[in-house]
mmCIF file of C-alpha atoms and ligand atoms in Angstrom:
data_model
loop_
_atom_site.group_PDB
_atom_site.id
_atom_site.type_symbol
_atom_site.label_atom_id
_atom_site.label_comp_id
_atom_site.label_asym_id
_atom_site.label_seq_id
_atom_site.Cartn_x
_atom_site.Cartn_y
_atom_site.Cartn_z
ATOM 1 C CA UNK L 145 16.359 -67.002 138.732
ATOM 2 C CA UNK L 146 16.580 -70.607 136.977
ATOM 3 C CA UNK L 147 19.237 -73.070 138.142
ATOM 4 C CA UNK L 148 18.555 -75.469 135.693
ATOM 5 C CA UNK L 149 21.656 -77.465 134.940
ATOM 6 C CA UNK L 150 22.567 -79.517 132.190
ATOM 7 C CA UNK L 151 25.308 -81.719 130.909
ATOM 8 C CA UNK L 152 27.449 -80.515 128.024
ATOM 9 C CA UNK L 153 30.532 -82.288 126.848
ATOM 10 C CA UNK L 154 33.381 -81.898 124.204
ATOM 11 C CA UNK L 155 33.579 -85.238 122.477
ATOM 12 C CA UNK L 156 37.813 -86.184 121.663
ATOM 13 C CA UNK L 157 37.119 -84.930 118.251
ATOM 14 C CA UNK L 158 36.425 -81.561 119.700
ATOM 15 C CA UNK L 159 38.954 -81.368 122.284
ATOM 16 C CA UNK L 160 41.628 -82.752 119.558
ATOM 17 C CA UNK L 161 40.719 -80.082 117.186
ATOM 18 C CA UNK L 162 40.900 -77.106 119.751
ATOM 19 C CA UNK L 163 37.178 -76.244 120.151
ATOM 20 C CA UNK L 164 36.999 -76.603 123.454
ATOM 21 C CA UNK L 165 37.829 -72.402 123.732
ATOM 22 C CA UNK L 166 35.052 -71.974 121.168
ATOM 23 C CA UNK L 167 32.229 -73.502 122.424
ATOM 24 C CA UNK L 168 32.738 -72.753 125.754
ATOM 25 C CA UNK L 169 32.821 -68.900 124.539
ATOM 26 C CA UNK L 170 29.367 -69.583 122.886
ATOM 27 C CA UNK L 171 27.873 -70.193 126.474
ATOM 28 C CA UNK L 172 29.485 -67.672 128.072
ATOM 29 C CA UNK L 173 28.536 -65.315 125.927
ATOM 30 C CA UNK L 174 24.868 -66.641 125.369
ATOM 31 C CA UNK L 175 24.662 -66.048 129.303
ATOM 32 C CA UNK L 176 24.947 -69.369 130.993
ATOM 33 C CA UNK L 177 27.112 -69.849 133.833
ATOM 34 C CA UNK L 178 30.193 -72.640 133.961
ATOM 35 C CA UNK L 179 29.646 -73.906 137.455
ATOM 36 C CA UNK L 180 31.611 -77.406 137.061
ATOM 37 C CA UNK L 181 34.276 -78.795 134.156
ATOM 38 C CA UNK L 182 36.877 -81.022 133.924
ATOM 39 C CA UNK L 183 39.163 -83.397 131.326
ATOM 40 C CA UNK L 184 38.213 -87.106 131.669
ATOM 41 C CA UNK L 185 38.909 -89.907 129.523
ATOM 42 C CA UNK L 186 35.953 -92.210 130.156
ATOM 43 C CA UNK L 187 35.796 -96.036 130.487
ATOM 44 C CA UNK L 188 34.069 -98.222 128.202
ATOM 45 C CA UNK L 189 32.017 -98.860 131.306
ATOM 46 C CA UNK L 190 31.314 -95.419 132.339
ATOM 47 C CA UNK L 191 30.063 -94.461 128.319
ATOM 48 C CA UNK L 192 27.968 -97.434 127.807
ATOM 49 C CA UNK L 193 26.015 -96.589 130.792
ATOM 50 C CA UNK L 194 26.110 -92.524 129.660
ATOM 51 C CA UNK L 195 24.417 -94.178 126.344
ATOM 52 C CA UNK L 196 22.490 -97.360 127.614
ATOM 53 C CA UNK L 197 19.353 -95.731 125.850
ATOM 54 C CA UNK L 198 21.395 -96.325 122.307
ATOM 55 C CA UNK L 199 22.816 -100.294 123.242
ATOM 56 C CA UNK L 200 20.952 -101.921 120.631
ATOM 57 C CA UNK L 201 21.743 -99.587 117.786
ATOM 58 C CA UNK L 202 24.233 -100.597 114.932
ATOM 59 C CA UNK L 203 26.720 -97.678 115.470
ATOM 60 C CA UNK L 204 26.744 -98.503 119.295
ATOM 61 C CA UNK L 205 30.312 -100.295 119.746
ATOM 62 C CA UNK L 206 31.662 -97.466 116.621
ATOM 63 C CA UNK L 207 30.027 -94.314 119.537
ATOM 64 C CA UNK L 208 31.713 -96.364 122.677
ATOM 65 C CA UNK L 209 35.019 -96.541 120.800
ATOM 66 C CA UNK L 210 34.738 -92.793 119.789
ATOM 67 C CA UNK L 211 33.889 -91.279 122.659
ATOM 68 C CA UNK L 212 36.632 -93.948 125.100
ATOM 69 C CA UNK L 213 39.461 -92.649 122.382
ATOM 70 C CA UNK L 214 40.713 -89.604 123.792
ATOM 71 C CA UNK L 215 39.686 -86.596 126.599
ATOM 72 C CA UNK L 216 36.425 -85.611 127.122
ATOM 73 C CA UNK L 217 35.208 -82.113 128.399
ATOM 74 C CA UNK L 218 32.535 -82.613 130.497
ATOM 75 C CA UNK L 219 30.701 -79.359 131.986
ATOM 76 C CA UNK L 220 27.819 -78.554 133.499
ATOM 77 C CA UNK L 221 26.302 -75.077 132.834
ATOM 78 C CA UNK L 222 23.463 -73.208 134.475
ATOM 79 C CA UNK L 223 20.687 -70.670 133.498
ATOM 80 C CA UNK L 224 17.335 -70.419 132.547
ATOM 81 C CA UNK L 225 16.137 -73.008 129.993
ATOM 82 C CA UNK L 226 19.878 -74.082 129.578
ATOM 83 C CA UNK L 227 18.581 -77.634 128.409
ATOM 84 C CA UNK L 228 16.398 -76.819 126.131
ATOM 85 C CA UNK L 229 18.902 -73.798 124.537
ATOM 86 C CA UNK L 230 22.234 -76.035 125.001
ATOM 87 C CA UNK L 231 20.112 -78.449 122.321
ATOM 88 C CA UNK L 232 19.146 -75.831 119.875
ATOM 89 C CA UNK L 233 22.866 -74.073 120.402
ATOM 90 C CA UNK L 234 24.367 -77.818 119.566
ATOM 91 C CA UNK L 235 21.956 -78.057 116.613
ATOM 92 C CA UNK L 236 20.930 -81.659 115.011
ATOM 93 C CA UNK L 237 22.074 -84.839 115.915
ATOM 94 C CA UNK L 238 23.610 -84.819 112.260
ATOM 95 C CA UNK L 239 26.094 -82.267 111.583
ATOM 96 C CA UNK L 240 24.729 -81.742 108.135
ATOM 97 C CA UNK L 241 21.062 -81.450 109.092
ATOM 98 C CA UNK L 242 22.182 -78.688 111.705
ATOM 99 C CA UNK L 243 22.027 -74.958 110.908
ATOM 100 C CA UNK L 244 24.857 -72.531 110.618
ATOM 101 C CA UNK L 245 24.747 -70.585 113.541
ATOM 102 C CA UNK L 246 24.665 -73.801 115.423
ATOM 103 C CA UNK L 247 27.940 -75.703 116.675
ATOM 104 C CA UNK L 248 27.549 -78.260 115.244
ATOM 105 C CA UNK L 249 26.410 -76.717 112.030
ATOM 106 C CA UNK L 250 29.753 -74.465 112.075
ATOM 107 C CA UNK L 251 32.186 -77.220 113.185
ATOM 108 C CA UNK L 252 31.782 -80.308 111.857
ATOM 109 C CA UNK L 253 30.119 -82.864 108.694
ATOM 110 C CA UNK L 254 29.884 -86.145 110.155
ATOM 111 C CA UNK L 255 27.560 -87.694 112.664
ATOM 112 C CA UNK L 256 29.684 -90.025 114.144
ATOM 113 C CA UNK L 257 32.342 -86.928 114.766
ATOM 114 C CA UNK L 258 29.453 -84.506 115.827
ATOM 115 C CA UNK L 259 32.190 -82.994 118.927
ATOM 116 C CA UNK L 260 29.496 -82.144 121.550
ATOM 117 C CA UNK L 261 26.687 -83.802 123.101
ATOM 118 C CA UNK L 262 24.209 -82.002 125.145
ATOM 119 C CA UNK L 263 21.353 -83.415 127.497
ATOM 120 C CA UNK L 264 18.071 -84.012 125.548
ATOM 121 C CA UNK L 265 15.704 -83.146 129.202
ATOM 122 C CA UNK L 266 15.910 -82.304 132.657
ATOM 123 C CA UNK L 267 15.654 -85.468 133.811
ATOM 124 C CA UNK L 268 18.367 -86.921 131.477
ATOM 125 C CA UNK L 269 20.149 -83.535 132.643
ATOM 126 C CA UNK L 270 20.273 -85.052 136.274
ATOM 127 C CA UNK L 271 21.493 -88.159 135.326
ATOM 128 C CA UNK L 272 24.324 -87.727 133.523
ATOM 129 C CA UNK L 273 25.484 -84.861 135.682
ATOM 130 C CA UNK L 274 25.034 -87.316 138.446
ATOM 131 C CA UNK L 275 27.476 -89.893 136.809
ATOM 132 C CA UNK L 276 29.872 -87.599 135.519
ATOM 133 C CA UNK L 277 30.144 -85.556 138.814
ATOM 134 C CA UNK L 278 30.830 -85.918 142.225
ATOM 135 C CA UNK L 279 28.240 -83.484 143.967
ATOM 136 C CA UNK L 280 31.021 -81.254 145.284
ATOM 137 C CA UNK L 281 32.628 -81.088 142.081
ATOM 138 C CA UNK L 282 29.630 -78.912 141.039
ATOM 139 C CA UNK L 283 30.163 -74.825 142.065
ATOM 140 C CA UNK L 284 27.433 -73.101 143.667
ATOM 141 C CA UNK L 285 28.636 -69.723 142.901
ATOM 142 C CA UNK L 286 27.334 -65.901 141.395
ATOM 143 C CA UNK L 287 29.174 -62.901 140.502
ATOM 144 C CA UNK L 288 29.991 -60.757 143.604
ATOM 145 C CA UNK L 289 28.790 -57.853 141.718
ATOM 146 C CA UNK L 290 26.431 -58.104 138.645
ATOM 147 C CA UNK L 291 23.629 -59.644 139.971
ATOM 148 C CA UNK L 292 21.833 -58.727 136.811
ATOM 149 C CA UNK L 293 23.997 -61.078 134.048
ATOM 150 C CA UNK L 294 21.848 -63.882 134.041
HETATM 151 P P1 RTP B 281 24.396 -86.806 121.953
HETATM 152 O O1 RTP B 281 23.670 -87.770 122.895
HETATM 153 O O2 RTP B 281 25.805 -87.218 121.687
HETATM 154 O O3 RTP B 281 24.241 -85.383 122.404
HETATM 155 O O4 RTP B 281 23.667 -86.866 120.557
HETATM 156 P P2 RTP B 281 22.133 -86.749 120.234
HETATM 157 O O5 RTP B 281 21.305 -86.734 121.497
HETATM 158 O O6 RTP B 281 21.990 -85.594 119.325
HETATM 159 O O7 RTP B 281 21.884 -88.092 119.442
HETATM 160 P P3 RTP B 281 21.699 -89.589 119.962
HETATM 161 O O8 RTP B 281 20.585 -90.165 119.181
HETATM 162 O O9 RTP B 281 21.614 -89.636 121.462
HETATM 163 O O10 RTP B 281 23.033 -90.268 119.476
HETATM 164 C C1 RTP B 281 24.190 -90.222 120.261
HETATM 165 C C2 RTP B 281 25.390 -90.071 119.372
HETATM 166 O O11 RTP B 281 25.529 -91.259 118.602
HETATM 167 C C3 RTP B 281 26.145 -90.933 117.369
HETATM 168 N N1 RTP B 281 25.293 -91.383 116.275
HETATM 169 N N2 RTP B 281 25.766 -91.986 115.216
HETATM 170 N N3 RTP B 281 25.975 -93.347 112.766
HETATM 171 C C4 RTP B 281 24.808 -92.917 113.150
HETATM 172 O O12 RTP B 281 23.842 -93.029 112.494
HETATM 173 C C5 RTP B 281 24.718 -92.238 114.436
HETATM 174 N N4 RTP B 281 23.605 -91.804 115.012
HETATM 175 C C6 RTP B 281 23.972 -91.260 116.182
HETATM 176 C C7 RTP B 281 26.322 -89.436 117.324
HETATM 177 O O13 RTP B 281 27.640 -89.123 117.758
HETATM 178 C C8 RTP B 281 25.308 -88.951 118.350
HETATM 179 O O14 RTP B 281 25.643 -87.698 118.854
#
Protein backbone atom coordinates (compact mmCIF):
# COMPACT_ATOMS: atom_id res chain seq x y z
CA UNK A 1 0.00 0.00 0.00
CA UNK A 2 1.36 3.57 -1.24
CA UNK A 3 1.29 6.51 1.16
CA UNK A 4 2.35 8.88 -1.18
CA UNK A 5 1.01 12.28 -0.29
CA UNK A 6 0.61 15.26 -2.17
CA UNK A 7 -0.53 18.81 -1.90
CA UNK A 8 -3.80 19.83 -3.52
CA UNK A 9 -5.41 23.18 -3.02
CA UNK A 10 -8.63 25.14 -4.05
CA UNK A 11 -7.40 28.47 -5.29
CA UNK A 12 -10.21 31.62 -3.98
CA UNK A 13 -11.63 31.34 -7.39
CA UNK A 14 -12.61 27.82 -6.62
CA UNK A 15 -13.67 28.12 -3.17
CA UNK A 16 -15.74 31.44 -4.25
CA UNK A 17 -17.48 29.58 -6.92
CA UNK A 18 -18.48 26.47 -4.74
CA UNK A 19 -16.15 23.78 -6.17
CA UNK A 20 -14.66 22.93 -3.32
CA UNK A 21 -17.65 19.88 -2.92
CA UNK A 22 -16.77 18.95 -6.51
CA UNK A 23 -13.37 18.37 -6.63
CA UNK A 24 -13.03 16.96 -3.49
CA UNK A 25 -15.79 14.29 -4.74
CA UNK A 26 -13.45 13.63 -7.78
CA UNK A 27 -10.75 12.23 -5.27
CA UNK A 28 -12.86 10.51 -3.25
CA UNK A 29 -14.31 8.81 -5.72
CA UNK A 30 -11.05 8.21 -7.85
CA UNK A 31 -9.88 6.39 -4.51
CA UNK A 32 -7.54 8.67 -2.69
CA UNK A 33 -7.85 9.24 0.85
CA UNK A 34 -8.40 12.99 2.56
CA UNK A 35 -6.04 12.63 5.46
CA UNK A 36 -5.54 16.56 6.23
CA UNK A 37 -7.66 19.94 4.98
CA UNK A 38 -8.32 23.11 6.12
CA UNK A 39 -9.49 26.99 5.02
CA UNK A 40 -6.48 29.39 5.09
CA UNK A 41 -6.08 32.67 3.68
CA UNK A 42 -2.34 32.84 2.99
CA UNK A 43 0.15 35.73 3.42
CA UNK A 44 1.90 37.35 0.72
CA UNK A 45 4.85 35.85 2.54
CA UNK A 46 3.69 32.40 2.93
CA UNK A 47 2.64 32.28 -1.25
CA UNK A 48 5.74 33.78 -2.51
CA UNK A 49 7.70 31.17 -0.84
CA UNK A 50 4.84 28.31 -2.02
CA UNK A 51 5.90 29.84 -5.64
CA UNK A 52 9.62 31.03 -5.24
CA UNK A 53 10.33 28.70 -8.35
CA UNK A 54 7.97 31.33 -10.50
CA UNK A 55 9.60 34.94 -8.78
CA UNK A 56 11.01 36.14 -11.87
CA UNK A 57 8.07 35.56 -14.14
CA UNK A 58 5.86 38.52 -15.44
CA UNK A 59 2.51 37.25 -13.97
CA UNK A 60 4.31 36.72 -10.54
CA UNK A 61 2.93 39.81 -8.37
CA UNK A 62 -0.81 39.20 -10.66
CA UNK A 63 -0.47 34.92 -9.03
CA UNK A 64 0.60 36.42 -5.36
CA UNK A 65 -2.35 38.82 -5.46
CA UNK A 66 -4.71 35.98 -6.70
CA UNK A 67 -3.99 33.43 -4.64
CA UNK A 68 -3.57 36.18 -1.06
CA UNK A 69 -7.34 37.42 -2.21
CA UNK A 70 -9.56 35.15 -0.55
CA UNK A 71 -9.62 31.32 1.27
CA UNK A 72 -7.64 28.73 0.16
CA UNK A 73 -8.38 24.90 0.52
CA UNK A 74 -5.41 23.29 1.16
CA UNK A 75 -5.48 19.28 1.43
CA UNK A 76 -3.33 16.71 1.38
CA UNK A 77 -4.51 13.36 -0.11
CA UNK A 78 -2.98 9.91 -0.09
CA UNK A 79 -2.80 6.78 -2.40
CA UNK A 80 -0.84 5.20 -4.81
CA UNK A 81 0.68 7.49 -7.48
CA UNK A 82 -1.55 10.36 -6.04
CA UNK A 83 1.08 12.94 -7.48
CA UNK A 84 1.40 11.91 -10.55
CA UNK A 85 -2.76 11.24 -10.96
CA UNK A 86 -3.70 14.57 -8.87
CA UNK A 87 -1.66 16.29 -12.09
CA UNK A 88 -3.35 14.48 -14.85
CA UNK A 89 -6.92 14.76 -12.75
CA UNK A 90 -6.09 18.80 -12.57
CA UNK A 91 -5.22 18.71 -16.29
CA UNK A 92 -2.90 21.60 -17.98
CA UNK A 93 -1.54 24.45 -16.47
CA UNK A 94 -3.93 26.36 -18.98
CA UNK A 95 -7.49 25.77 -18.56
CA UNK A 96 -8.00 25.75 -22.28
CA UNK A 97 -5.17 23.38 -23.16
CA UNK A 98 -6.71 20.89 -20.48
CA UNK A 99 -9.08 18.06 -21.47
CA UNK A 100 -12.68 17.62 -20.54
CA UNK A 101 -12.73 15.07 -18.12
CA UNK A 102 -10.12 17.02 -16.32
CA UNK A 103 -10.94 19.80 -13.58
CA UNK A 104 -9.64 22.12 -14.88
CA UNK A 105 -10.84 21.32 -18.34
CA UNK A 106 -14.59 21.17 -16.86
CA UNK A 107 -14.35 24.26 -14.59
CA UNK A 108 -12.69 26.96 -15.78
CA UNK A 109 -11.07 29.19 -19.20
CA UNK A 110 -8.45 31.25 -17.84
CA UNK A 111 -4.97 30.53 -16.62
CA UNK A 112 -4.63 33.00 -14.19
CA UNK A 113 -8.18 31.65 -12.58
CA UNK A 114 -7.14 27.91 -13.13
CA UNK A 115 -8.95 27.09 -9.20
CA UNK A 116 -6.58 24.22 -8.19
CA UNK A 117 -3.02 23.66 -8.03
CA UNK A 118 -1.57 20.32 -7.49
CA UNK A 119 2.17 19.27 -6.66
CA UNK A 120 4.23 18.72 -9.88
CA UNK A 121 6.71 15.68 -7.81
CA UNK A 122 7.26 14.01 -4.71
CA UNK A 123 9.72 16.06 -3.63
CA UNK A 124 7.79 19.33 -4.34
CA UNK A 125 4.90 17.13 -2.68
CA UNK A 126 6.97 17.27 0.67
CA UNK A 127 7.58 20.68 0.58
CA UNK A 128 4.64 22.33 0.29
CA UNK A 129 2.85 19.92 2.57
CA UNK A 130 5.59 20.79 4.94
CA UNK A 131 4.77 24.61 4.78
CA UNK A 132 1.22 24.38 4.63
CA UNK A 133 0.96 21.83 7.55
CA UNK A 134 1.85 21.38 10.90
CA UNK A 135 2.91 17.57 11.09
CA UNK A 136 0.02 16.75 13.43
CA UNK A 137 -2.36 18.44 11.34
CA UNK A 138 -1.82 15.52 8.90
CA UNK A 139 -4.27 12.17 9.82
CA UNK A 140 -2.75 8.91 9.87
CA UNK A 141 -5.89 7.03 9.56
CA UNK A 142 -7.72 3.78 7.41
CA UNK A 143 -11.14 2.57 7.31
CA UNK A 144 -11.93 0.28 10.31
CA UNK A 145 -13.42 -2.06 7.92
CA UNK A 146 -12.62 -2.07 4.12
CA UNK A 147 -9.21 -2.66 4.07
CA UNK A 148 -9.54 -3.30 0.39
CA UNK A 149 -10.69 0.55 -0.91
CA UNK A 150 -7.47 1.73 -1.76
P1 LIG B 1 0.03 25.29 -9.95
O1 LIG B 1 1.46 25.40 -9.40
O2 LIG B 1 -0.84 26.41 -9.50
O3 LIG B 1 -0.54 23.92 -9.70
O4 LIG B 1 0.11 25.41 -11.52
P2 LIG B 1 1.05 24.65 -12.52
O5 LIG B 1 2.08 23.82 -11.80
O6 LIG B 1 0.15 23.93 -13.46
O7 LIG B 1 1.75 25.85 -13.26
P3 LIG B 1 2.95 26.80 -12.80
O8 LIG B 1 3.83 26.95 -13.98
O9 LIG B 1 3.56 26.32 -11.52
O10 LIG B 1 2.21 28.17 -12.57
C1 LIG B 1 1.61 28.47 -11.34
C2 LIG B 1 0.34 29.23 -11.58
O11 LIG B 1 0.67 30.50 -12.13
C3 LIG B 1 -0.39 30.94 -12.94
N1 LIG B 1 0.11 31.22 -14.28
N2 LIG B 1 -0.24 32.28 -14.96
N3 LIG B 1 -0.44 34.25 -16.95
C4 LIG B 1 0.29 33.20 -17.18
O12 LIG B 1 0.83 33.01 -18.20
C5 LIG B 1 0.40 32.20 -16.13
N4 LIG B 1 1.15 31.11 -16.16
C6 LIG B 1 0.97 30.48 -14.99
C7 LIG B 1 -1.42 29.84 -12.99
O13 LIG B 1 -2.42 30.11 -12.01
C8 LIG B 1 -0.62 28.61 -12.58
O14 LIG B 1 -1.43 27.61 -12.05
Amino acid sequence: MSTEQTFIAIKPDGVQRGLVGPIISRFESRGYKLVAIKLMTASKEHLENHYSDLAGKPFFPGLIAYMGSGPICAMVWEGREVVKMGRAMLGATNPLASAPGTIRGDYCIDVGRNICHGSDSVDAAKKEIALWFKPEEVQSWKPAQFDWVY
